[in-house]
mmCIF file of C-alpha atoms in Angstrom:
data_model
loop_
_atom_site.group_PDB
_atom_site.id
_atom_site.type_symbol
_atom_site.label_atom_id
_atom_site.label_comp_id
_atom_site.label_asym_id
_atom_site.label_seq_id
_atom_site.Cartn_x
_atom_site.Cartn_y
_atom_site.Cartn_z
ATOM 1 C CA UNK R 1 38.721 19.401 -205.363
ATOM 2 C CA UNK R 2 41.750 17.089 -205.598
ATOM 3 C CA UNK R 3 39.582 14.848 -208.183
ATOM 4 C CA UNK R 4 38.453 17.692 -209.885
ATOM 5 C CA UNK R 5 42.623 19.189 -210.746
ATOM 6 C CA UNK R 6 43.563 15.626 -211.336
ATOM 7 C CA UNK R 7 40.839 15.633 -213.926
ATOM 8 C CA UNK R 8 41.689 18.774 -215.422
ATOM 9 C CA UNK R 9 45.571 18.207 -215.790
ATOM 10 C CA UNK R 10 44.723 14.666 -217.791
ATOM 11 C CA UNK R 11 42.439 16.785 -220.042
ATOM 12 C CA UNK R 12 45.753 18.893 -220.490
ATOM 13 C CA UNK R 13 47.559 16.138 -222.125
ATOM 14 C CA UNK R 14 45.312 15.952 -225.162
ATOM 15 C CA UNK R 15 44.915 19.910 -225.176
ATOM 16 C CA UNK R 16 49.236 20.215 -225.250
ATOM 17 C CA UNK R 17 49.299 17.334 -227.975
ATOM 18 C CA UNK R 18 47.150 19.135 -230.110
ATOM 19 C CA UNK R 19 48.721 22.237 -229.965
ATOM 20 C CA UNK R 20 52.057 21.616 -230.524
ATOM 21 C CA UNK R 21 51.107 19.109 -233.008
ATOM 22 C CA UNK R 22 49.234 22.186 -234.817
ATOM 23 C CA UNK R 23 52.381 24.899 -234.232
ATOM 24 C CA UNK R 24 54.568 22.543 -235.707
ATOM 25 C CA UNK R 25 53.220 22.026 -238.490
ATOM 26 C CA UNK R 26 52.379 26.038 -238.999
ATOM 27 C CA UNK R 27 56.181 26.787 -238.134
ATOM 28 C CA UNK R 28 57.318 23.754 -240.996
ATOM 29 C CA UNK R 29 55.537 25.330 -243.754
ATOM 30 C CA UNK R 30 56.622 29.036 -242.950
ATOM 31 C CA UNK R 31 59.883 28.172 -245.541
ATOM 32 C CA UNK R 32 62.686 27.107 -245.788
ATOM 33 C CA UNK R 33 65.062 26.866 -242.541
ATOM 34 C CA UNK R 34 67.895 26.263 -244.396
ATOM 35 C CA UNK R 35 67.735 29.028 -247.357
ATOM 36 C CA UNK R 36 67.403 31.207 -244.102
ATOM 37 C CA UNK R 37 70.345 29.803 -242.602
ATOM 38 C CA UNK R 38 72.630 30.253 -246.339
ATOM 39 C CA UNK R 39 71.183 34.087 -246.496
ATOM 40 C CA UNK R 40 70.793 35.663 -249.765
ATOM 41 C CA UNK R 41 72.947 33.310 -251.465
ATOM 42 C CA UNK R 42 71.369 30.000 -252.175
ATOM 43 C CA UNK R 43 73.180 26.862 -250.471
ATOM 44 C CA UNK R 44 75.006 24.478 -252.085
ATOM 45 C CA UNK R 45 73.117 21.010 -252.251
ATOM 46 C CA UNK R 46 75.943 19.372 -250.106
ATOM 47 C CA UNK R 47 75.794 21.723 -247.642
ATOM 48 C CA UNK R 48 72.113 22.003 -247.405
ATOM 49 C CA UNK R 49 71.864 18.009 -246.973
ATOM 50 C CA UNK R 50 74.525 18.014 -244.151
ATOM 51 C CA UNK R 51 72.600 20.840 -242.551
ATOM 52 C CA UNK R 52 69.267 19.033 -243.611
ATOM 53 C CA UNK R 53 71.014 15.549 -241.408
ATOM 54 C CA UNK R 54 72.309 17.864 -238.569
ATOM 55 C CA UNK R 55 69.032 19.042 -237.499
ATOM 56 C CA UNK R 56 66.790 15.920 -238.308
ATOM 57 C CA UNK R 57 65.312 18.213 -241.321
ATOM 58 C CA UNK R 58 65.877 15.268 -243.929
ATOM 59 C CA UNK R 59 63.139 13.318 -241.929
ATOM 60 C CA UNK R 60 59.416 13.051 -242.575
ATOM 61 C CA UNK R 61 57.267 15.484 -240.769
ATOM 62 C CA UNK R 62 55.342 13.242 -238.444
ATOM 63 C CA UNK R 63 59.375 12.034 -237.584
ATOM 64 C CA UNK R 64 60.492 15.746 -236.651
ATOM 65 C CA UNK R 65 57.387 15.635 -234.229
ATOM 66 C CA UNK R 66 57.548 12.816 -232.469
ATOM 67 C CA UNK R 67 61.656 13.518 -231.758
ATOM 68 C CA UNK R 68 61.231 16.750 -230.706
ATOM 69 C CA UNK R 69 58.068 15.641 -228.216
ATOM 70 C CA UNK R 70 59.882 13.090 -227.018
ATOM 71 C CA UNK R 71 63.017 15.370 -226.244
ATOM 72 C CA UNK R 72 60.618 17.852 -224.749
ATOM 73 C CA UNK R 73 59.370 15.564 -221.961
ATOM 74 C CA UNK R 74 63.091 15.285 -221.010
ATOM 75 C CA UNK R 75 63.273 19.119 -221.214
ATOM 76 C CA UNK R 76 65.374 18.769 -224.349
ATOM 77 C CA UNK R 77 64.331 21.871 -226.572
ATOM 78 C CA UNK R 78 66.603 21.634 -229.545
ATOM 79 C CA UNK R 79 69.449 23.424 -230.544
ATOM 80 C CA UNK R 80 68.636 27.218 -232.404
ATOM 81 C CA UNK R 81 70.542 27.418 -236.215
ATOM 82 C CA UNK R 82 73.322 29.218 -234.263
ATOM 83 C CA UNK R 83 74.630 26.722 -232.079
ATOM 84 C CA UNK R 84 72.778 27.593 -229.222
ATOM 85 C CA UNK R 85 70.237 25.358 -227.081
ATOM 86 C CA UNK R 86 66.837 26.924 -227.430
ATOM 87 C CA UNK R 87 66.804 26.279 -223.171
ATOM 88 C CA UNK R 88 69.678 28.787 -222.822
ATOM 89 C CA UNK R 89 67.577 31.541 -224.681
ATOM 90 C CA UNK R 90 64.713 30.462 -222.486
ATOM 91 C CA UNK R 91 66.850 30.969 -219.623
ATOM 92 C CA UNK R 92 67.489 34.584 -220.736
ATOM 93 C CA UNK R 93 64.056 35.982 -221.996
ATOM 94 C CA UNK R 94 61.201 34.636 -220.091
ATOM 95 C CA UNK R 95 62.622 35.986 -217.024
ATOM 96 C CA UNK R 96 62.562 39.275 -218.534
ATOM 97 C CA UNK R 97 59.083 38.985 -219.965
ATOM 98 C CA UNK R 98 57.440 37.491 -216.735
ATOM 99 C CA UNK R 99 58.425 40.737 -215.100
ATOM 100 C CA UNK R 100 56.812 42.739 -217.784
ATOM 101 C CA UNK R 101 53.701 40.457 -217.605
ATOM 102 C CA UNK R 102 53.820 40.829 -213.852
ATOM 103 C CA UNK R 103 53.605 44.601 -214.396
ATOM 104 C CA UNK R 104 51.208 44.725 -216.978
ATOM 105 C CA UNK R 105 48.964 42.873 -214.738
ATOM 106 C CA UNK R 106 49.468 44.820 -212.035
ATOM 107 C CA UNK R 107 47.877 47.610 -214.006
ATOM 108 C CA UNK R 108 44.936 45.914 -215.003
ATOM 109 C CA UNK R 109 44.437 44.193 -211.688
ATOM 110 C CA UNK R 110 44.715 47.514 -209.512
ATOM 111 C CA UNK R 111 43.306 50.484 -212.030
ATOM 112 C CA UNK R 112 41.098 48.521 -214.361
ATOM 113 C CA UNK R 113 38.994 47.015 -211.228
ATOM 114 C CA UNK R 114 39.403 50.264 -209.532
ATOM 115 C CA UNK R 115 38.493 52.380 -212.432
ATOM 116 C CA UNK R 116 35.513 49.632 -213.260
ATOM 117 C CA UNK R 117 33.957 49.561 -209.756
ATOM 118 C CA UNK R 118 34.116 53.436 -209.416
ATOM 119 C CA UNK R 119 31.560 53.690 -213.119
ATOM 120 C CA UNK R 120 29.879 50.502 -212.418
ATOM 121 C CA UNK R 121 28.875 52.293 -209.215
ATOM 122 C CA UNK R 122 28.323 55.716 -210.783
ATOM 123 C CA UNK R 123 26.902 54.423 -213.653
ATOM 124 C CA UNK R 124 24.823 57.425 -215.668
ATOM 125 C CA UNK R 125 27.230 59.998 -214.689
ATOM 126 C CA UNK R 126 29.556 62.203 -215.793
ATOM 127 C CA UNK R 127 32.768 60.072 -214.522
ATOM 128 C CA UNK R 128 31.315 56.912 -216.193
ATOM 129 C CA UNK R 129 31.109 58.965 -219.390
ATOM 130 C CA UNK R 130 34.476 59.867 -219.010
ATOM 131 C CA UNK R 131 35.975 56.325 -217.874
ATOM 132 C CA UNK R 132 33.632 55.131 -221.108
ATOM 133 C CA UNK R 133 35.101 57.535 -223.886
ATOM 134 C CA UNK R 134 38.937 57.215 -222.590
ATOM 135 C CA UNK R 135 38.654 53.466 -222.790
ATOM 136 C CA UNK R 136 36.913 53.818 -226.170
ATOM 137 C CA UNK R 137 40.267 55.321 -227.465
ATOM 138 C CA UNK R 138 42.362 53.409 -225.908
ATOM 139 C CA UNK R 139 41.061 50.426 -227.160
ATOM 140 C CA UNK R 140 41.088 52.034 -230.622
ATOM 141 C CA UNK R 141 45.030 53.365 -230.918
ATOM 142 C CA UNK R 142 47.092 50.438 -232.078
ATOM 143 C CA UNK R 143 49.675 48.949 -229.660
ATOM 144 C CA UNK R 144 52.427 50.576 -231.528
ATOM 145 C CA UNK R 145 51.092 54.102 -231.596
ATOM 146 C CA UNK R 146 50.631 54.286 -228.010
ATOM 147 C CA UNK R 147 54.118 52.710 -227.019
ATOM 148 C CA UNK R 148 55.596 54.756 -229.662
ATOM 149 C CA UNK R 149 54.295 57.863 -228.507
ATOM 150 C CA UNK R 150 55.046 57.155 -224.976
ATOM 151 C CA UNK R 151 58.676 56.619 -225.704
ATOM 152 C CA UNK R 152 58.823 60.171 -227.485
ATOM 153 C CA UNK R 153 57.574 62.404 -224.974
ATOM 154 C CA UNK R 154 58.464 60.300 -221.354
ATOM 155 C CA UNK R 155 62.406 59.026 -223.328
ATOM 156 C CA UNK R 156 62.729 61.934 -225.980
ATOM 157 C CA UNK R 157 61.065 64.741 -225.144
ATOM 158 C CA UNK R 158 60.921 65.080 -221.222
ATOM 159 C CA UNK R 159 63.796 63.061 -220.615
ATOM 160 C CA UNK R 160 61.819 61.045 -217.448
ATOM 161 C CA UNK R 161 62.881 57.616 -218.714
ATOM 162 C CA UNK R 162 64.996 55.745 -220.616
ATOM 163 C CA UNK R 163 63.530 55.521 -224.440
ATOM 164 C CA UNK R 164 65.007 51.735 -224.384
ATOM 165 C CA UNK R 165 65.546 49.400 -221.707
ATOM 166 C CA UNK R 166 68.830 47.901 -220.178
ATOM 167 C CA UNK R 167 69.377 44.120 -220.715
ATOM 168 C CA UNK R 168 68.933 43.644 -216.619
ATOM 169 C CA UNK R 169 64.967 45.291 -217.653
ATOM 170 C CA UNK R 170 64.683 45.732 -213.956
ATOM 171 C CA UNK R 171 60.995 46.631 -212.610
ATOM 172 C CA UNK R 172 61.782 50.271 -212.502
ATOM 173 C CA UNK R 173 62.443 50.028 -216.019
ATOM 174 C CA UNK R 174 59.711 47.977 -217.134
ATOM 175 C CA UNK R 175 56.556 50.379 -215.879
ATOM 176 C CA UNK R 176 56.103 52.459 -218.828
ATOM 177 C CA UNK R 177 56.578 49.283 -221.080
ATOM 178 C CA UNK R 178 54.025 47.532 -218.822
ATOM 179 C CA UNK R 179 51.875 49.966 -219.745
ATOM 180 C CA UNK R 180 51.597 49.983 -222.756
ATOM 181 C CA UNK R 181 51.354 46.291 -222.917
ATOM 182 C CA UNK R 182 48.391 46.094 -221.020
ATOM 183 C CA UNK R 183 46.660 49.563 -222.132
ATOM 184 C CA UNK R 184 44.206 47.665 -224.292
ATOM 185 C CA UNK R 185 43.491 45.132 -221.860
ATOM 186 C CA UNK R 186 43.522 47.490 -219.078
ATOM 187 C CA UNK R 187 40.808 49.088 -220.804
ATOM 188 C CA UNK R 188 38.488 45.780 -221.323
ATOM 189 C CA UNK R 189 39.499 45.088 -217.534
ATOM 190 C CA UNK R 190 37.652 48.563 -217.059
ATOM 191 C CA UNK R 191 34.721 48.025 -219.098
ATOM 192 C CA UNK R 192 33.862 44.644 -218.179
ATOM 193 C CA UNK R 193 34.076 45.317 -214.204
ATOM 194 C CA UNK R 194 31.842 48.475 -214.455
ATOM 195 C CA UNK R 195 29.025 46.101 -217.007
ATOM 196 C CA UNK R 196 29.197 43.285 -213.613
ATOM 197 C CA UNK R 197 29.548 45.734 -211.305
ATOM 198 C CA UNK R 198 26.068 47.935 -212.540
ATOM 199 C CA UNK R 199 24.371 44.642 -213.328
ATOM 200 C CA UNK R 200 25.141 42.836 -210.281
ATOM 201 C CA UNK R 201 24.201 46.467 -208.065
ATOM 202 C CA UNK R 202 20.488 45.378 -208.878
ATOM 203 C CA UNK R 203 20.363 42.105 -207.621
ATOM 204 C CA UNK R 204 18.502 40.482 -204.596
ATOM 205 C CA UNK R 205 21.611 39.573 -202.672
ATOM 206 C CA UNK R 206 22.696 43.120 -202.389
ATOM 207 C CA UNK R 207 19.626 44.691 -201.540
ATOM 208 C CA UNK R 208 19.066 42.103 -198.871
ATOM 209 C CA UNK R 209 22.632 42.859 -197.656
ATOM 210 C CA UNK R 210 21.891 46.769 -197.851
ATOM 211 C CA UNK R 211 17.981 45.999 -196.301
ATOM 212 C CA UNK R 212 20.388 44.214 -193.162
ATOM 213 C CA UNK R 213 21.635 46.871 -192.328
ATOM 214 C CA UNK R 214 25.440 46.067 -193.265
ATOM 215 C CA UNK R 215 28.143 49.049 -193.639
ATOM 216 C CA UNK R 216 28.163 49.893 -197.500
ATOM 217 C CA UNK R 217 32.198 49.146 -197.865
ATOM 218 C CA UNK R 218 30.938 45.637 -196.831
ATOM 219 C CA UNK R 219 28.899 45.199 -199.239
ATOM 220 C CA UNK R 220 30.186 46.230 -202.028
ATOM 221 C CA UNK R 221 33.509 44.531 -201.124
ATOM 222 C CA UNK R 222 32.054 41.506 -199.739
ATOM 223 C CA UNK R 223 29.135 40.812 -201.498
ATOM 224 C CA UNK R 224 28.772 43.014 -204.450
ATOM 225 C CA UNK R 225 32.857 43.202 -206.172
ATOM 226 C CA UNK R 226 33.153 39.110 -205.166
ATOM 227 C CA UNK R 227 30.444 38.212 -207.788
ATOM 228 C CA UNK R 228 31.250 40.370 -210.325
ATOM 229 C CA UNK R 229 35.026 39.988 -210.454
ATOM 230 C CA UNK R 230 34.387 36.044 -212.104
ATOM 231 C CA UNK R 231 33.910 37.235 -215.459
ATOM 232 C CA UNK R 232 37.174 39.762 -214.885
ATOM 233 C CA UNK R 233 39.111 36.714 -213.226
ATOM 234 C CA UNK R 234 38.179 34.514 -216.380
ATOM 235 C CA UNK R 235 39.303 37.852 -218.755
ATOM 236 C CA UNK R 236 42.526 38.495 -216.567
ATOM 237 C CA UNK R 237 43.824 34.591 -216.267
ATOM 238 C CA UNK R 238 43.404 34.272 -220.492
ATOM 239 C CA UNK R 239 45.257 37.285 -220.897
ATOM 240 C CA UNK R 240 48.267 35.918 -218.906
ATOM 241 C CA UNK R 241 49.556 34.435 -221.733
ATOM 242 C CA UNK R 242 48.491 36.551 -224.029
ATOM 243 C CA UNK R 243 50.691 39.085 -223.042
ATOM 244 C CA UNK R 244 53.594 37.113 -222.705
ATOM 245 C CA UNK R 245 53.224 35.897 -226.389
ATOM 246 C CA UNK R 246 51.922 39.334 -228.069
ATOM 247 C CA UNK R 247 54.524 40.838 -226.130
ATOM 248 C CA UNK R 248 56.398 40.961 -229.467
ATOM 249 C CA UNK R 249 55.382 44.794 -230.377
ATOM 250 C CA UNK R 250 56.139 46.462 -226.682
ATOM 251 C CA UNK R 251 59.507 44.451 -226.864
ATOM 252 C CA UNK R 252 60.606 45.749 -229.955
ATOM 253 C CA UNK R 253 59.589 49.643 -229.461
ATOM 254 C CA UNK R 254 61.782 49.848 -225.978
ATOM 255 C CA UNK R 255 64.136 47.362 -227.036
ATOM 256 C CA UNK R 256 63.090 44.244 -224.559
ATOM 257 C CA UNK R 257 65.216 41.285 -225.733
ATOM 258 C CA UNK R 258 62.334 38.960 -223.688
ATOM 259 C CA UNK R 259 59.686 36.251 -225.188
ATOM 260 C CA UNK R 260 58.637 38.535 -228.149
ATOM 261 C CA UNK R 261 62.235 39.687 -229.187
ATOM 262 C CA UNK R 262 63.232 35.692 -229.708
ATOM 263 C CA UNK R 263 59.830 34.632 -231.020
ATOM 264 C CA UNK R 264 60.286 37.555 -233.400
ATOM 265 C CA UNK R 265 64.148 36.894 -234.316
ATOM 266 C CA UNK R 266 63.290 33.080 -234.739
ATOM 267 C CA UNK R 267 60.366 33.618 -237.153
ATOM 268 C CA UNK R 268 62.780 36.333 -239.028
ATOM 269 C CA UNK R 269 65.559 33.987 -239.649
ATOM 270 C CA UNK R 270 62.958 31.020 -239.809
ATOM 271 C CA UNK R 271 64.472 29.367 -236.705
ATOM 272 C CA UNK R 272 61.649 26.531 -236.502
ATOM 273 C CA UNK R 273 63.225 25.132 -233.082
ATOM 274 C CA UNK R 274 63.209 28.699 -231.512
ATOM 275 C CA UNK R 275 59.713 29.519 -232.467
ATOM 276 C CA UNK R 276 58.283 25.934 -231.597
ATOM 277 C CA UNK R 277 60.265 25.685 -228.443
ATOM 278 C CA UNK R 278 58.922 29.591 -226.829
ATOM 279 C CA UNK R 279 55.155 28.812 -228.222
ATOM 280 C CA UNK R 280 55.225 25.334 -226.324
ATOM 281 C CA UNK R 281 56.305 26.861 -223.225
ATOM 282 C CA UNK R 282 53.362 29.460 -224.016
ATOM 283 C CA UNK R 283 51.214 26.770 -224.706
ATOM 284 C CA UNK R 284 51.681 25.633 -221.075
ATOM 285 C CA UNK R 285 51.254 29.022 -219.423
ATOM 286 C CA UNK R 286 47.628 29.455 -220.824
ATOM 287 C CA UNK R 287 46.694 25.478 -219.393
ATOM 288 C CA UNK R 288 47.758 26.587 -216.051
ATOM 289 C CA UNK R 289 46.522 29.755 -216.049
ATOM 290 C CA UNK R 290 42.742 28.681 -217.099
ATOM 291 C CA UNK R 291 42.911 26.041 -214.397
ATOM 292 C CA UNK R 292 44.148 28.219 -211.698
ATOM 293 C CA UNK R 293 40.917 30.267 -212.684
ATOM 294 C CA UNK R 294 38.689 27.751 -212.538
ATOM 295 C CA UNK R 295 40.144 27.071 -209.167
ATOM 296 C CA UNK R 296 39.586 30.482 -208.060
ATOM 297 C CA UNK R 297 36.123 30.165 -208.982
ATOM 298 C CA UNK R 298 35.442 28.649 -205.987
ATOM 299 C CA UNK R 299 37.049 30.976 -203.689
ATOM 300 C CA UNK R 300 34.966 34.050 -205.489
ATOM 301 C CA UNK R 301 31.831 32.397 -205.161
ATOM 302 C CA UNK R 302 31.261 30.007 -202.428
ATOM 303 C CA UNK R 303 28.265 28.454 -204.365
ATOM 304 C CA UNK R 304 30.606 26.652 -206.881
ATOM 305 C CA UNK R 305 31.785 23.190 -205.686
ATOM 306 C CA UNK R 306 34.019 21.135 -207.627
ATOM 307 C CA UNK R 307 33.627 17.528 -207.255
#
């Protein structure tokens, strides 16, 4: 096992290279930082060179990169266009976000199984028709229209929360938000537990477990939900970071200044060392969060060994 994770975290290096290499040069060709940074009026070309010098700008490309990577490793994110260190706003919003997240996959984890094992094992009937069509709609109503209409009638209308969120975005705060975040993926949680779940129901393993006389709790919890939660592990630890990145949507309906609010405030006002700086760190939480699935591989199904 110890072989295996030193193996995977020196395939990371590559993977991280790559993709920073690749947002970098997305985030340079989005425009130009400093017309952003003049406004409407265009910058004088003295100005703009100073500005150009200040933040390494007048440099080639490949230059910018290999700075900024090798600041990086010495947790040196850069300085935003306003004077602040792109750390400082790190400090501020991924806390924030990491709660939502936490939520979000709270909901997925406890009613998308739940909901999933419930039609896998009632598969035919009228409450797997019902799980099935729900789902169906949820997946189909855009992010936006769901949060949206959330805020109206639980913030506006009924008065039972706040329509937008305090800057401490304490848990309390951060449930209806969480749901929305994860509605979508809630429902896919839902779908693909109740497709494992009714395929696994007919395999040898279980009927030998139910032909052994075991308790039926045992064997659906010990036998039967073990082997089909890998696919929902995989789904769940990809969507991690997913939802702290596309987090941007939620964040802006109840007024979440996390990940999303910067990411979307840096790409406004073309803030290259904002944007690069939040997707690197994002780029990071989806390599740990695939190897702590493969990891937990092993613990679902005791036939996988890593070498």
């Amino acid at each position: 096992m110890g072989r295996y994770v030193v193996r995977r975290l020196l395939q990371m290096i590559p993977v991280f290279i790559g993709a920073t290499l690749l947002i970098f040069l997305m985030v340079n060709v989005m425009g130009d930082p400093i017309a952003g940074l003049c406004g409407d009026r265009q910058c004088d070309p003295a100005t703009a060179a100073q500005l150009e010098k200040e933040f390494g700008l007048d440099k080639p490309v490949w230059q910018q990169y290999l700075t900024y990577m090798g600041n990086v490793f010495t947790g040196d994110f850069g300085t935003a266009f306003n004077g602040q260190e792109v750390t400082e706003l790190m400090a501020s919003a991924f806390p924030v976000t990491i709660r939502l997240t936490i939520v979000a996959i709270l909901f997925e984890i406890v009613i998308g199984i739940t909901l999933g094992v419930i039609t896998g094992l009632k598969r035919g009937r009228p409450v797997d028709t019902g799980v099935l069509l729900i789902t169906l709609v949820v997946i189909s109503v855009p992010t936006f229209v769901t949060g949206l209409l959330l805020q109206l009638l639980l913030g506006v209308e009924w008065g039972w929360i706040k329509p937008s969120v305090s800057t401490d975005a304490n848990f309390d705060e951060l449930i209806v938000p969480g749901l929305v975040l994860a509605s979508v993926s809630l429902a896919y949680v839902t779908r693909l537990t109740r497709t494992s779940i009714a395929e696994n129901k007919r395999s040898d393993y279980v009927r030998t477990a139910v032909a052994k006389g075991l308790p039926r709790r045992r064997v659906i919890t010990r036998h039967l939900l073990r082997n089909s939660l890998i696919p929902v592990v995989t789904f769940i630890g990809t969507d991690i970071g997913a939802l702290m990145g596309g987090a941007i949507v939620t964040e802006r309906i109840f007024n979440i200044h996390g990940v999303g609010y910067q990411l979307y405030q840096g790409i406004l006002r073309q803030n290259t060392q904002t944007v690069v700086g939040f997707v690197t760190v994002l780029v990071l939480v989806f390599l740990i969060a695939n190897l702590l699935v493969d990891l937990l591989y092993a613990v679902l199904d005791p036939r996988i060994r890593y070498a």
